[in-house]
PDB file of C-alpha atoms and ligand atoms in Angstrom:
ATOM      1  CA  UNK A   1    -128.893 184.567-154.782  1.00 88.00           C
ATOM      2  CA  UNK A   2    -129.036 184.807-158.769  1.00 93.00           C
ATOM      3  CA  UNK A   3    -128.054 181.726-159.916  1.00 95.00           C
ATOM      4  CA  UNK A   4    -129.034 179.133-163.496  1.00 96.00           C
ATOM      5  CA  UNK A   5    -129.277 176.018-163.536  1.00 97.00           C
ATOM      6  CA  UNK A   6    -127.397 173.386-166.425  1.00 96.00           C
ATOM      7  CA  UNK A   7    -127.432 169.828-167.017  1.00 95.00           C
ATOM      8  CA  UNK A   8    -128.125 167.132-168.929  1.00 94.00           C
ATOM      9  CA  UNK A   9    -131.494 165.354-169.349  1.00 91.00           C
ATOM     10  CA  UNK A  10    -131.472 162.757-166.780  1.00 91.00           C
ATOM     11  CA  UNK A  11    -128.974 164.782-163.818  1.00 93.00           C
ATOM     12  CA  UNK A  12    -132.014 165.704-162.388  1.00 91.00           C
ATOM     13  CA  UNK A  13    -132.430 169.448-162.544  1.00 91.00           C
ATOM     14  CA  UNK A  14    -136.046 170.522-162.201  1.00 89.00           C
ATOM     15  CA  UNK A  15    -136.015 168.318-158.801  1.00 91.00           C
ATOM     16  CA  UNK A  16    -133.000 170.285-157.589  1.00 95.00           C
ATOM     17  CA  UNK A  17    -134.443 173.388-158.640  1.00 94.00           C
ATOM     18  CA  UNK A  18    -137.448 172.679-156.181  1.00 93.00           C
ATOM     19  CA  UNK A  19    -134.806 171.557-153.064  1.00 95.00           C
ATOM     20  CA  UNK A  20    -132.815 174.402-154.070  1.00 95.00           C
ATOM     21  CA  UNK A  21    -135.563 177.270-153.648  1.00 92.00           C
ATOM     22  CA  UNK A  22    -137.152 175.438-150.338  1.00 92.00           C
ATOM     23  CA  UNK A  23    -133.900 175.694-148.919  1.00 92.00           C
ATOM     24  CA  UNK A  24    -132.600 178.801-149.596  1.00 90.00           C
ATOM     25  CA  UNK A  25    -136.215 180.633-150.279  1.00 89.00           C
ATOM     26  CA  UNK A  26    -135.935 181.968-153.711  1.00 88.00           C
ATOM     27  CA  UNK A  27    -137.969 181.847-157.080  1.00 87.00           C
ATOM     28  CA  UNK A  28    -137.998 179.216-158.917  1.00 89.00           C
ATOM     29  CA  UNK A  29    -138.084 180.577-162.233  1.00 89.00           C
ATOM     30  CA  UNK A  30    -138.898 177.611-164.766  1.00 87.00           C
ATOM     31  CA  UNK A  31    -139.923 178.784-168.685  1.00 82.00           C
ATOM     32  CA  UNK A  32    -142.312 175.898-168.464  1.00 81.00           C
ATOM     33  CA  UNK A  33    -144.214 177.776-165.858  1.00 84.00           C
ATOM     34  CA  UNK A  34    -142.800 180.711-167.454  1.00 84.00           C
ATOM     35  CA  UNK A  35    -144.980 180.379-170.598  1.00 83.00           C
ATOM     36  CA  UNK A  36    -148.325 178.529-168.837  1.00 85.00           C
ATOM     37  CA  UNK A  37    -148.687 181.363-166.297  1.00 84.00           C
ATOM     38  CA  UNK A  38    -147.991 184.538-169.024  1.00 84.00           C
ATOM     39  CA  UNK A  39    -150.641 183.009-170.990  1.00 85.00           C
ATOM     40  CA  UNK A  40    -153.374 182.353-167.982  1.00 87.00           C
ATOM     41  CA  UNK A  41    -152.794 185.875-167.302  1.00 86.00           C
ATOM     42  CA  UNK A  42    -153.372 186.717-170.868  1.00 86.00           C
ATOM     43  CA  UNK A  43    -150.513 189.756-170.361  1.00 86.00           C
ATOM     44  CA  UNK A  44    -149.382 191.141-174.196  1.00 89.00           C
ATOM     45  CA  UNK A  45    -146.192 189.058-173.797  1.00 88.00           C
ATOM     46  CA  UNK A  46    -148.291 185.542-172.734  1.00 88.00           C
ATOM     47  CA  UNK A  47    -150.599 186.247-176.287  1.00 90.00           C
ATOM     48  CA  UNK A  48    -147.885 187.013-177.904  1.00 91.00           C
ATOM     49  CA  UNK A  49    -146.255 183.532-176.612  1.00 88.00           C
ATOM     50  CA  UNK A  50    -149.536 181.780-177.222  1.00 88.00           C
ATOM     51  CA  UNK A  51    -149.467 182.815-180.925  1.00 91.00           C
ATOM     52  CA  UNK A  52    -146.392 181.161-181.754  1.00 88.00           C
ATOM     53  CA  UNK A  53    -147.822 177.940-179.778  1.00 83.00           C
ATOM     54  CA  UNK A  54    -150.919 177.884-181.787  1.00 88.00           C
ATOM     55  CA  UNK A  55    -149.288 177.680-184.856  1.00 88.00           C
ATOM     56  CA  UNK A  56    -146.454 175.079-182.984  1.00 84.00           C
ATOM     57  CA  UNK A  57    -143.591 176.806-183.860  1.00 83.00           C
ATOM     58  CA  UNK A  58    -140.966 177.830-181.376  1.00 82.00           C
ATOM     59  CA  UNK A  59    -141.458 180.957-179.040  1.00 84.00           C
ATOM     60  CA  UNK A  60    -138.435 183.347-180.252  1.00 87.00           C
ATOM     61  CA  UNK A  61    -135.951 183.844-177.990  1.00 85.00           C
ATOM     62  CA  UNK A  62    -136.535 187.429-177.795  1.00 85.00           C
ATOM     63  CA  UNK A  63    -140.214 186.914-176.711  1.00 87.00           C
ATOM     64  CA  UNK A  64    -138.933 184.449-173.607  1.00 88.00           C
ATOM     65  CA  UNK A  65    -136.215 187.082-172.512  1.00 87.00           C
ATOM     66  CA  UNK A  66    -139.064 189.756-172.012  1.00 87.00           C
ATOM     67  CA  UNK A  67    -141.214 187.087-170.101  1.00 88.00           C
ATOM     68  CA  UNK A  68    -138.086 186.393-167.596  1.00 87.00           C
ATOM     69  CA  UNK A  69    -137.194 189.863-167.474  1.00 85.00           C
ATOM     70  CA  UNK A  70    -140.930 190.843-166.473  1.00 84.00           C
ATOM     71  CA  UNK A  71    -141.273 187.805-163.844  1.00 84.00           C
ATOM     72  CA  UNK A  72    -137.554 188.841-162.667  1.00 82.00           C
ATOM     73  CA  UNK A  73    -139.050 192.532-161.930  1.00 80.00           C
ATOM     74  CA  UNK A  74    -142.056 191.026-160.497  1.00 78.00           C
ATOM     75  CA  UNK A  75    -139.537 189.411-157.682  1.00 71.00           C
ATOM     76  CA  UNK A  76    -138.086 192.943-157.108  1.00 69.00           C
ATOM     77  CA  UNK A  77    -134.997 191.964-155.950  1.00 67.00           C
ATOM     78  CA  UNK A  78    -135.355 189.002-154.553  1.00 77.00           C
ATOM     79  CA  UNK A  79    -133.064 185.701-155.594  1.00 86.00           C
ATOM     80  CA  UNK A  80    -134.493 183.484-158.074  1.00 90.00           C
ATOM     81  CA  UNK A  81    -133.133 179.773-159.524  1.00 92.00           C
ATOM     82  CA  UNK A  82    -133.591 179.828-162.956  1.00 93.00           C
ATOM     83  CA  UNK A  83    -134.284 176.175-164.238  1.00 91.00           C
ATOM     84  CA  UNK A  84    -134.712 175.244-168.060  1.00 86.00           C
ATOM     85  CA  UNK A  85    -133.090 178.659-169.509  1.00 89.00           C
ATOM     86  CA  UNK A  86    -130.872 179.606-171.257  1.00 92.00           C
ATOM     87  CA  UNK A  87    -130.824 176.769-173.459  1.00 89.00           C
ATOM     88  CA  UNK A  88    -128.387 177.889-176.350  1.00 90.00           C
ATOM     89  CA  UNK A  89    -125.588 180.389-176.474  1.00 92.00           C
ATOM     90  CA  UNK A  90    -127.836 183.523-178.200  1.00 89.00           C
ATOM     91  CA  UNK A  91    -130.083 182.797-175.137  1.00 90.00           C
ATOM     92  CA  UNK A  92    -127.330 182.955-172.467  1.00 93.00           C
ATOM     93  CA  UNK A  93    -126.125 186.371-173.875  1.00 92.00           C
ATOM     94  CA  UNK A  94    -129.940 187.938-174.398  1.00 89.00           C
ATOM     95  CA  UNK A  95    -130.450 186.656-170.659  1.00 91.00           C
ATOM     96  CA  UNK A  96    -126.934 188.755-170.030  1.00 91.00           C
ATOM     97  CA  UNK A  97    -127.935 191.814-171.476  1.00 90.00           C
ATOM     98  CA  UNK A  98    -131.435 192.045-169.869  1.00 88.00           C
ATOM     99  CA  UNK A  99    -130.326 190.996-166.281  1.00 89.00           C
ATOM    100  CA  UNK A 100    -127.232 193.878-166.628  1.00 90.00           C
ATOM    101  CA  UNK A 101    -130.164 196.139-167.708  1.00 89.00           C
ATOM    102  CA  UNK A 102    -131.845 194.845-164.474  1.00 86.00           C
ATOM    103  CA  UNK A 103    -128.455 195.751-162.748  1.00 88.00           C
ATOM    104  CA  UNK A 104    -129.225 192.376-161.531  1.00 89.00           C
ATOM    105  CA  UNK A 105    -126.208 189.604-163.132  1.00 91.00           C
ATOM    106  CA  UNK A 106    -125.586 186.113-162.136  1.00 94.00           C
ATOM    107  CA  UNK A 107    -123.395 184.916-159.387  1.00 95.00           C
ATOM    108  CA  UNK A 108    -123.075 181.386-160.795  1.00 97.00           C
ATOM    109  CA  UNK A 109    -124.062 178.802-163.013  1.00 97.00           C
ATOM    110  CA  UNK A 110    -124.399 175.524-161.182  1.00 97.00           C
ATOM    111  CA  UNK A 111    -123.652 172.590-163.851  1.00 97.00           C
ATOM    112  CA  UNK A 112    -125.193 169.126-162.774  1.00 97.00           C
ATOM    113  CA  UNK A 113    -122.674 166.916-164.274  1.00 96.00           C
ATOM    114  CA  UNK A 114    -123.630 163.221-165.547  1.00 95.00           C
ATOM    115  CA  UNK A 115    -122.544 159.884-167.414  1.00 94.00           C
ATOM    116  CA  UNK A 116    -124.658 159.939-170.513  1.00 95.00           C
ATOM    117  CA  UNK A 117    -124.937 156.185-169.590  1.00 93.00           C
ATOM    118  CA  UNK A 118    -126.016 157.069-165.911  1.00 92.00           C
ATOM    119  CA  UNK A 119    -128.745 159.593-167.774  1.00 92.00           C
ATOM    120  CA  UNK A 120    -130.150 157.116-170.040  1.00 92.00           C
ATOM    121  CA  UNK A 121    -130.821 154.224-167.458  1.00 89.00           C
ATOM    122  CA  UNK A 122    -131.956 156.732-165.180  1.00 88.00           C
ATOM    123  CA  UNK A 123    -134.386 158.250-167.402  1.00 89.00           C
ATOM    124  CA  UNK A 124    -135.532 155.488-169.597  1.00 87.00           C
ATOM    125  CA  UNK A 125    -136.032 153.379-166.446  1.00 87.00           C
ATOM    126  CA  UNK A 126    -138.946 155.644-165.660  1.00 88.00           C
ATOM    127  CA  UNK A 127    -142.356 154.356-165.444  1.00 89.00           C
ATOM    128  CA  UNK A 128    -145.726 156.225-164.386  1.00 88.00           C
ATOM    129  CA  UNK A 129    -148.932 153.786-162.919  1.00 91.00           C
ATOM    130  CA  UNK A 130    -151.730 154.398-165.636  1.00 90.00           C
ATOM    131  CA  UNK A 131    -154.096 154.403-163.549  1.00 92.00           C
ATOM    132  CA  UNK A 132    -152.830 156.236-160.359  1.00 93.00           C
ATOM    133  CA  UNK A 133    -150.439 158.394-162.048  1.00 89.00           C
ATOM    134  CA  UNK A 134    -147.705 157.229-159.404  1.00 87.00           C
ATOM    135  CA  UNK A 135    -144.116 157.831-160.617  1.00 84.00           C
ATOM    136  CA  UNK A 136    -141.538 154.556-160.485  1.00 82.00           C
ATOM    137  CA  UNK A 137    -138.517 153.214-161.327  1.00 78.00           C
ATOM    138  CA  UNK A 138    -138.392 149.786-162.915  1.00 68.00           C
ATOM    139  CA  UNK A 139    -136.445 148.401-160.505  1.00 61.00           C
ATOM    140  CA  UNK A 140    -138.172 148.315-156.962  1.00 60.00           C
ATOM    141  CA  UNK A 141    -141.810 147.569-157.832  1.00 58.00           C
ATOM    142  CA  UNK A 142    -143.073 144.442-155.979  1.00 69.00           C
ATOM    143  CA  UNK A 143    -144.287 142.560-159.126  1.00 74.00           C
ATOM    144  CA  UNK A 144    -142.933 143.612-162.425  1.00 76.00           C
ATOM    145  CA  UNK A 145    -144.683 146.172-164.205  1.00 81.00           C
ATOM    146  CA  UNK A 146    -147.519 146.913-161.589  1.00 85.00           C
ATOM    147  CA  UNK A 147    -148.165 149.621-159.480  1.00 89.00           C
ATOM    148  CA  UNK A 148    -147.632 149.055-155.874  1.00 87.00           C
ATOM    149  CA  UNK A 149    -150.669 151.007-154.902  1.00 87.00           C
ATOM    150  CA  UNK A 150    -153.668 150.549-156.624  1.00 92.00           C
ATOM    151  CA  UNK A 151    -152.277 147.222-159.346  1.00 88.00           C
ATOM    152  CA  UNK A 152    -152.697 149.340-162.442  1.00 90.00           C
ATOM    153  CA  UNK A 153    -150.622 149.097-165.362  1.00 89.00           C
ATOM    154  CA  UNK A 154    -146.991 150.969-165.504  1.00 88.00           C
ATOM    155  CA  UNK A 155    -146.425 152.418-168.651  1.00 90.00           C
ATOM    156  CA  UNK A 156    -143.370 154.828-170.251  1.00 89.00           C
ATOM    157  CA  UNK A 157    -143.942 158.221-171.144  1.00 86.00           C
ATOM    158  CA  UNK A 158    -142.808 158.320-175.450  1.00 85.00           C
ATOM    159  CA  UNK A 159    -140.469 161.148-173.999  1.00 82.00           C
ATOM    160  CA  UNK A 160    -138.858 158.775-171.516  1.00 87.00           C
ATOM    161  CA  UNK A 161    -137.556 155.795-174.338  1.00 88.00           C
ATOM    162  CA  UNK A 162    -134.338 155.343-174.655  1.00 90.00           C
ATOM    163  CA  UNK A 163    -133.947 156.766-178.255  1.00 90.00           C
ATOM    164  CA  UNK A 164    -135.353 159.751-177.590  1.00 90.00           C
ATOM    165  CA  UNK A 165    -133.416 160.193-174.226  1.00 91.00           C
ATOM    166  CA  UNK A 166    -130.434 159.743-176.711  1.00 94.00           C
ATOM    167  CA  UNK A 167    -131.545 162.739-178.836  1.00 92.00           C
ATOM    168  CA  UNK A 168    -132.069 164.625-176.556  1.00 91.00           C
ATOM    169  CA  UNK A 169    -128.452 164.313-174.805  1.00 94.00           C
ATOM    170  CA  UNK A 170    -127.017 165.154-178.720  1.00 93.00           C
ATOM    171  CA  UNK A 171    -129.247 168.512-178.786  1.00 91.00           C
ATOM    172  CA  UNK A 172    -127.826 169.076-175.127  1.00 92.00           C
ATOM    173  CA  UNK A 173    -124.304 168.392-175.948  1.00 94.00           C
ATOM    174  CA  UNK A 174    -124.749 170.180-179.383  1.00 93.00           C
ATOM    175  CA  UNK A 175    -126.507 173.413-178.120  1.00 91.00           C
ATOM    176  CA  UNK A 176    -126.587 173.833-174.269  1.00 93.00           C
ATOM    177  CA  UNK A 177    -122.651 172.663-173.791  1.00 95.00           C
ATOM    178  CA  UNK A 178    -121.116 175.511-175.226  1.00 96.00           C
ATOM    179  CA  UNK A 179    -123.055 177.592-172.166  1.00 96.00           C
ATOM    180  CA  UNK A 180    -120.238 175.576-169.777  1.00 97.00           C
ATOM    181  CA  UNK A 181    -117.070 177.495-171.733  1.00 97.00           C
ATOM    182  CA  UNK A 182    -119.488 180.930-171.811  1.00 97.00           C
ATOM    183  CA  UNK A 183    -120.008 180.706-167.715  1.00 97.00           C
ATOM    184  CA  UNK A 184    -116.349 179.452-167.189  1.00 98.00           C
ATOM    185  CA  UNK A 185    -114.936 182.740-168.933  1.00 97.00           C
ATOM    186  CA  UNK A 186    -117.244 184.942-166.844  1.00 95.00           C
ATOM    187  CA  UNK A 187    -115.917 182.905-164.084  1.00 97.00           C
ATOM    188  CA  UNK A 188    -119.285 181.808-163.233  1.00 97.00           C
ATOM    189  CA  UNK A 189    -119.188 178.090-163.490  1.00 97.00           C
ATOM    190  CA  UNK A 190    -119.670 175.552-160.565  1.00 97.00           C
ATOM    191  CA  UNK A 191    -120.284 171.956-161.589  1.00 97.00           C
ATOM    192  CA  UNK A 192    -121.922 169.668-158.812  1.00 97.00           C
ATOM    193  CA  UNK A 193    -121.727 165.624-159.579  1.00 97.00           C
ATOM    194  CA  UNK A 194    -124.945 164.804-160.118  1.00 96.00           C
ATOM    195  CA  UNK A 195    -124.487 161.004-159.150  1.00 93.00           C
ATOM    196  CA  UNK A 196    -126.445 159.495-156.159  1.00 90.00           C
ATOM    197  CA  UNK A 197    -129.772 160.040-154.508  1.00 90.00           C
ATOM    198  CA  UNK A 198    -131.435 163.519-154.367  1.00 92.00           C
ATOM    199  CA  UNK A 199    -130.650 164.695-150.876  1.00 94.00           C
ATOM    200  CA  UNK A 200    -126.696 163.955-151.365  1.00 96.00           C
ATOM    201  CA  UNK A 201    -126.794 165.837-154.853  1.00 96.00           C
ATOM    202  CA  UNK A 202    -128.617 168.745-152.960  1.00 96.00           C
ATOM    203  CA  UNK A 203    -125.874 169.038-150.121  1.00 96.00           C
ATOM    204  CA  UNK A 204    -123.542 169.063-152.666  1.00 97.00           C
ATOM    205  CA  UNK A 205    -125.337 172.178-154.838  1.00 96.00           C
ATOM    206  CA  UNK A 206    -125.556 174.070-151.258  1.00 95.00           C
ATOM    207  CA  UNK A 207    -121.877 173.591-150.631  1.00 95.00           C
ATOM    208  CA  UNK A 208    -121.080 175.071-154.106  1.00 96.00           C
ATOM    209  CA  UNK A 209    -123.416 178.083-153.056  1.00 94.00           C
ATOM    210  CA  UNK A 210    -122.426 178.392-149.605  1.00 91.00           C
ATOM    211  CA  UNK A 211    -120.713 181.946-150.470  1.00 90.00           C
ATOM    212  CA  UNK A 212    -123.666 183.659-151.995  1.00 88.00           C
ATOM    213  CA  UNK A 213    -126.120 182.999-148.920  1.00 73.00           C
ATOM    214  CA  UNK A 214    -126.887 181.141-145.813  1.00 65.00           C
ATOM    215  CA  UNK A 215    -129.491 178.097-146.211  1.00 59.00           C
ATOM    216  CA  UNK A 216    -133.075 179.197-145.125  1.00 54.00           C
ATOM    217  CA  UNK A 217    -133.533 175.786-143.381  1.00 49.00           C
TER     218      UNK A 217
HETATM  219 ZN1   ZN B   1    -151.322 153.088-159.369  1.00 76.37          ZN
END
C-alpha cells in the first residue's frame, strides 16, 4: 500500500495516519519525524536539513524529496502512509518523479474532507492541562477550564487560536488544494468525510482502501 495523505487543518490527519498504519502495518512516513530523525542521525541530508533550520528558513523542497526518497528505500518495499507531504504542487510532482525512479508510484491519495467551520471549532476548541500535559476539548471538562486529573490550569496552544487556525485553512486552500485536481487527473483521488469521531472516520479511510490490501487487524 503506497498511499498520501490530504486534508485540511482540523480533519484530523496525523491521528488517521497512526490508525491507518496500525491497521494495515505500514510506515508512517511523517516529514515532522522526517526531519527530527535525519538530523539525530546526523546523515549528510539531516545536516544539510539542519542548516537551513539554524538559520530558520525553509528546508527546500529538493532537500525533503531526498530525505523521503532515502527513508522510502530504507522500507525496501514495504507500504508506507505518507502524512504532512506533499504540501504544494512542485512538491507533489518532485515526490512523482522520485517514487517513478523508485519504480514505486502511488495508488491513491486519500483526501479528508471538512467544513472550514467544523475545522475551526474543532481545532480552536483544543486545550492542553499545563500542568499534566493532558489533551481536552473545551466542552466535556467537569469544571470549566480545569483539568480533570490533576486540577491544573488548561491553556491553548498560540497555534490552536482561532485566527491562526483561519490562516492556516487560506495557505491550505491556496497551496495544498490544487494537489486534489493533480491526484484526480492521475486518477488517484479518494476523498473520505472527515466528520464524526475517529474510529467512524477510520472505517471509512479502510473502505476507500479496501482494493489495495486486506486490514492487518
Ligand atoms: Zn492535568
Amino acid at each position: 500500500m503506497r498511499v498520501v495523505l490530504l486534508g485540511p487543518p482540523g480533519a484530523g490527519k496525523g491521528t488517521q495516519a497512526k490508525r491507518l498504519t496500525e491497521l494495515y502495518g505500514v510506515r508512517h512516513i511523517s516529514t515532522g519525524d522526517l526531519f527530527r530523525s535525519s538530523v539525530q542521525q546526523g546523515t549528510d541530508l539531516g545536516r544539510l536539513a539542519k542548516t537551513y533550520m539554524d538559520r530558520g528558513e525553509l528546508v527546500p523542497d529538493e532537500v525533503t524529496v531526498r530525505m523521503l526518497a532515502e527513508a522510502l528505500r530504507r522500507a525496501e518495499g514495504g507500504g508506507f502512509i505518507l502524512d504532512g507531504f506533499p504540501r504544494t504542487m512542485a512538491q507533489a510532482e518532485a515526490l512523482d518523479r522520485e517514487l517513478v525512479i523508485l519504480d514505486r508510484p502511488l495508488q491513491a491519495a486519500l483526501a479528508f474532507v471538512i467544513d472550514d467551520e467544523l475545522a475551526v471549532k474543532r481545532i480552536a476548541g483544543r486545550r492542553t492541562c499545563a500542568r499534566c500535559q493532558h489533551p481536552y476539548n473545551v466542552e466535556p471538562t467537569r469544571i470549566a477550564g480545569v483539568c480533570d486529573s490533576c486540577g491544573g490550569a488548561l491553556l491553548q496552544r498560540p497555534d490552536d487560536a482561532e485566527e491562526t487556525v483561519r490562516r492556516r485553512l487560506e495557505v491550505y486552500h491556496h497551496s495544498t488544494e490544487p494537489l486534489l485536481y493533480f491526484y484526480a487527473e492521475r486518477g488517484l483521488l479518494r476523498p473520505v468525510d472527515a466528520t464524526g469521531d475517529e474510529a467512524e472516520v477510520t472505517e471509512r479511510a479502510a473502505a476507500a482502501l479496501r482494493d489495495l490490501a486486506p486490514a492487518a487487524k
